[in-house]
Coordinates of C-alpha atoms in Angstrom, one line a residue:
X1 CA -33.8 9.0 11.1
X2 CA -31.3 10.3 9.1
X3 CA -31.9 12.2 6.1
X4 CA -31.1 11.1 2.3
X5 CA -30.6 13.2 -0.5
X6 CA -30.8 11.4 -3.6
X7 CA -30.6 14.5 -6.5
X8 CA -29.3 17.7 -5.0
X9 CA -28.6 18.9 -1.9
X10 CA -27.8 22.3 -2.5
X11 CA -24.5 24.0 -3.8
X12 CA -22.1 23.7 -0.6
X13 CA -21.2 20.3 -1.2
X14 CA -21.2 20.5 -5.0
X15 CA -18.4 23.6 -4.9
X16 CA -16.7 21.9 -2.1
X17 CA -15.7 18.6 -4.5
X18 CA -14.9 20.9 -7.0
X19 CA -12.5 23.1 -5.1
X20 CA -11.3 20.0 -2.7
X21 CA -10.8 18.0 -6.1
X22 CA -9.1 20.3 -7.7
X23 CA -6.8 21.4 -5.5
X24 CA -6.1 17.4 -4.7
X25 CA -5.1 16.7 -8.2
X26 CA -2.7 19.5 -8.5
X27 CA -1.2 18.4 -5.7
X28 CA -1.3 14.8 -6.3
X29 CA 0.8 15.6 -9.6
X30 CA 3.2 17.7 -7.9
X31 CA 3.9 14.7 -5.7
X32 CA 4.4 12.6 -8.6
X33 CA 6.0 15.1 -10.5
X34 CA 8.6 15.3 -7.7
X35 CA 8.7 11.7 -6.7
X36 CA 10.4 11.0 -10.4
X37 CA 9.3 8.0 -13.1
X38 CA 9.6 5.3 -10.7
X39 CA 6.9 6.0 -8.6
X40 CA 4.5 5.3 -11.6
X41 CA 6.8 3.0 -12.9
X42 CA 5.5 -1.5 -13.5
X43 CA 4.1 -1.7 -10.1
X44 CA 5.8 -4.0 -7.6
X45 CA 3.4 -5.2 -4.3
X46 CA 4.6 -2.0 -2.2
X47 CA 3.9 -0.2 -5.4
X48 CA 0.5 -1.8 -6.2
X49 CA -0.4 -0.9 -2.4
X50 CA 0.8 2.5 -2.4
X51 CA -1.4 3.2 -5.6
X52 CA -4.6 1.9 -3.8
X53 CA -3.8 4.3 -1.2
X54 CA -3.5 7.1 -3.0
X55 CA -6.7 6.4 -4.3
X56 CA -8.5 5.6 -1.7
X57 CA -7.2 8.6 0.3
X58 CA -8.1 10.8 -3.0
X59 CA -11.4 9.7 -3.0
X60 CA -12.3 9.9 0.6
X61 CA -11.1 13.0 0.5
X62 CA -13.0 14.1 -2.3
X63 CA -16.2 12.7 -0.8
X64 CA -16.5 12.6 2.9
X65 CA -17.2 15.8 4.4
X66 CA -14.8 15.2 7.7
X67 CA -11.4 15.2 5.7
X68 CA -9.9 18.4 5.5
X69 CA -7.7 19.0 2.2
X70 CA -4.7 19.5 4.1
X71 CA -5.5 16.0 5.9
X72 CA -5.6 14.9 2.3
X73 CA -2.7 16.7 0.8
X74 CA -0.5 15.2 4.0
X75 CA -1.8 11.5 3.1
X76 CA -0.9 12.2 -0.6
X77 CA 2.6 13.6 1.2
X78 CA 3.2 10.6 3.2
X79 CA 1.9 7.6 0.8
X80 CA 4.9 9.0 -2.0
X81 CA 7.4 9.5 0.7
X82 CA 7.0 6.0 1.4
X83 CA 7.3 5.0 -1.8
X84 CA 10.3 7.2 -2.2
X85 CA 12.0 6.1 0.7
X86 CA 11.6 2.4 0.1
X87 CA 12.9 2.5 -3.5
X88 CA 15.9 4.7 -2.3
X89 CA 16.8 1.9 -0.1
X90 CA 16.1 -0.7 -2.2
X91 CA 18.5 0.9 -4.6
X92 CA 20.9 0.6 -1.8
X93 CA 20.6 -2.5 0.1
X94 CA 20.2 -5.8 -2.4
X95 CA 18.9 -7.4 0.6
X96 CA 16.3 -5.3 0.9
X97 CA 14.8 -5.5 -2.8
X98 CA 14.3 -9.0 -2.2
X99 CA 12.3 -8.1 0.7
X100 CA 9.9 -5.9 -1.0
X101 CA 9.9 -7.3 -4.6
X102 CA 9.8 -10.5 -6.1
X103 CA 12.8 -11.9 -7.9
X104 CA 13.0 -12.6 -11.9
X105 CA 11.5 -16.1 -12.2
X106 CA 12.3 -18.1 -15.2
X107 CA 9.8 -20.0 -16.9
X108 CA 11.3 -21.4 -19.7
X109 CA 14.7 -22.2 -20.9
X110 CA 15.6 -23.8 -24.6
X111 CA 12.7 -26.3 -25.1
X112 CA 11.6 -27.4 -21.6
X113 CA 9.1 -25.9 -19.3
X114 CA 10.4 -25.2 -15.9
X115 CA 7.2 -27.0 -14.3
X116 CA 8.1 -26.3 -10.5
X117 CA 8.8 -22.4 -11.2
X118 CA 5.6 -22.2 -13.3
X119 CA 3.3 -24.0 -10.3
X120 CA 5.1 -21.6 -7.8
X121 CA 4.4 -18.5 -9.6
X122 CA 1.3 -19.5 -10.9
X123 CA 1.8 -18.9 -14.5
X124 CA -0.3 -21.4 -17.2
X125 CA 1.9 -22.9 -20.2
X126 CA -0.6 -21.0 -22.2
X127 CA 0.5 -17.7 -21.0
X128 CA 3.8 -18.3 -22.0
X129 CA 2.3 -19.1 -25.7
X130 CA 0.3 -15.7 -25.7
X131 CA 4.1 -13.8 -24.1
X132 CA 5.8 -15.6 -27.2
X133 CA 3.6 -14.5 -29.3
X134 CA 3.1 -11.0 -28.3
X135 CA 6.8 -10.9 -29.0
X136 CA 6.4 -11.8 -32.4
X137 CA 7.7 -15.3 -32.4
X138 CA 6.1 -18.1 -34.4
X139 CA 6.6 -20.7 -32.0
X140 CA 8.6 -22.1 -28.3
X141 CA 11.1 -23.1 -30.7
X142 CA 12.6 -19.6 -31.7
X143 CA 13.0 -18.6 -27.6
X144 CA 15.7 -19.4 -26.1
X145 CA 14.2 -18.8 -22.7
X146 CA 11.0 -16.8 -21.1
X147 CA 11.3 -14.8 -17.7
X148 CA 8.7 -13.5 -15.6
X149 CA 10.1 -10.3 -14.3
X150 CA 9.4 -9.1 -11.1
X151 CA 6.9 -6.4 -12.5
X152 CA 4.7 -9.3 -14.0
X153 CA 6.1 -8.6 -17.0
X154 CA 7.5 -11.9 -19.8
X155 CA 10.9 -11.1 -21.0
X156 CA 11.0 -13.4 -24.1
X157 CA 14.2 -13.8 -25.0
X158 CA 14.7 -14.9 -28.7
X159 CA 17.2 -18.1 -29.7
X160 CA 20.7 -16.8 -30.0
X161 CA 23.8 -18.7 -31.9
X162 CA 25.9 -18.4 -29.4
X163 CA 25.0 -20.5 -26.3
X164 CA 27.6 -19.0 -23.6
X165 CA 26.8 -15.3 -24.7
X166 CA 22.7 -16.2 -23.7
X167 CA 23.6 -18.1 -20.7
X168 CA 26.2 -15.2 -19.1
X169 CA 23.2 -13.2 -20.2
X170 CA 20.7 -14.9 -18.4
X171 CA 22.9 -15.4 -15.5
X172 CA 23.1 -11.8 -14.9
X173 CA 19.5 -11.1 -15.8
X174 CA 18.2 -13.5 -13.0
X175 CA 21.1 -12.4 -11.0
X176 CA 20.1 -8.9 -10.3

């Protein structure tokens, strides 16, 4: 039978999450540090997973006996080189951000509910409401058109008097 400690189990363990922890997180913010703004950046999918990995590794790592720090410190290395690597070439290769990310969606344009694109990205009409609103707009009838980004982010964009300005605007928006 195996034994459990549930208090303390003496000061090995206690000093070695300090020290493994400590060293982790220095190195976890180098990485970052180095990686630039875009790692921690509105999280994408590959973003979103690369951030649960981190964690995960960080906590293992911190917790479980059988990881060495530099087993750690190389999982920290490889999880932001990833995430390095794919946003270099997604900078590059238009192809390849739509691969990895979702495209703008738009939701909404100039009174009318785009019903299929709201049912495809799961978005409520009510959420649109609470994006307008959080925007400081009284009502649907001072937005011109609502966009859910590929971050998960609204873009609310407020009525306009000039029609063909907002539309070449849009265009390119949804365009990129």
């Amino acid at each position: 039978m195996t034994d459990v400690t549930f208090y303390f189990s003496g000061w090995d363990p206690v000093v070695r999450i300090v020290v493994v922890g400590t060293v982790m997180y220095v190195a976890l913010v180098f990485l970052l540090r180095i990686s630039r703004s875009r790692t921690l950046s509105n999280m994408n999918a590959f973003d979103f997973i690369v951030t649960v990995a981190i964690g995960s590794a960080f906590g293992r790592a911190l917790t479980a006996k059988d990881v060495a720090l530099a087993e750690a410190v190389v999982a920290f290395g490889l999880l932001v080189s990833l995430q390095y690597a794919i946003t270099w070439i997604q900078v590059r290769w238009p192809f390849f951000r739509r691969v990895v990310t979702n495209p703008p969606a738009l939701l909404y344009f100039r009174g009318e509910f785009v019903d299929r694109e709201l049912r495809r990205q799961r978005v409520a009409k009510s959420e649109i409401r609470s994006a307008v609103r959080k925007n400081k707009l009284g009502s649907l009838g001072e937005v011109d058109a609502v966009v859910l980004e590929s971050s998960g982010d609204f873009s609310v964009i407020a009525s306009v008097e000039d029609g063909s300005a907002f539309e070449a605007t849009l265009e390119e928006h949804l365009g990129e």
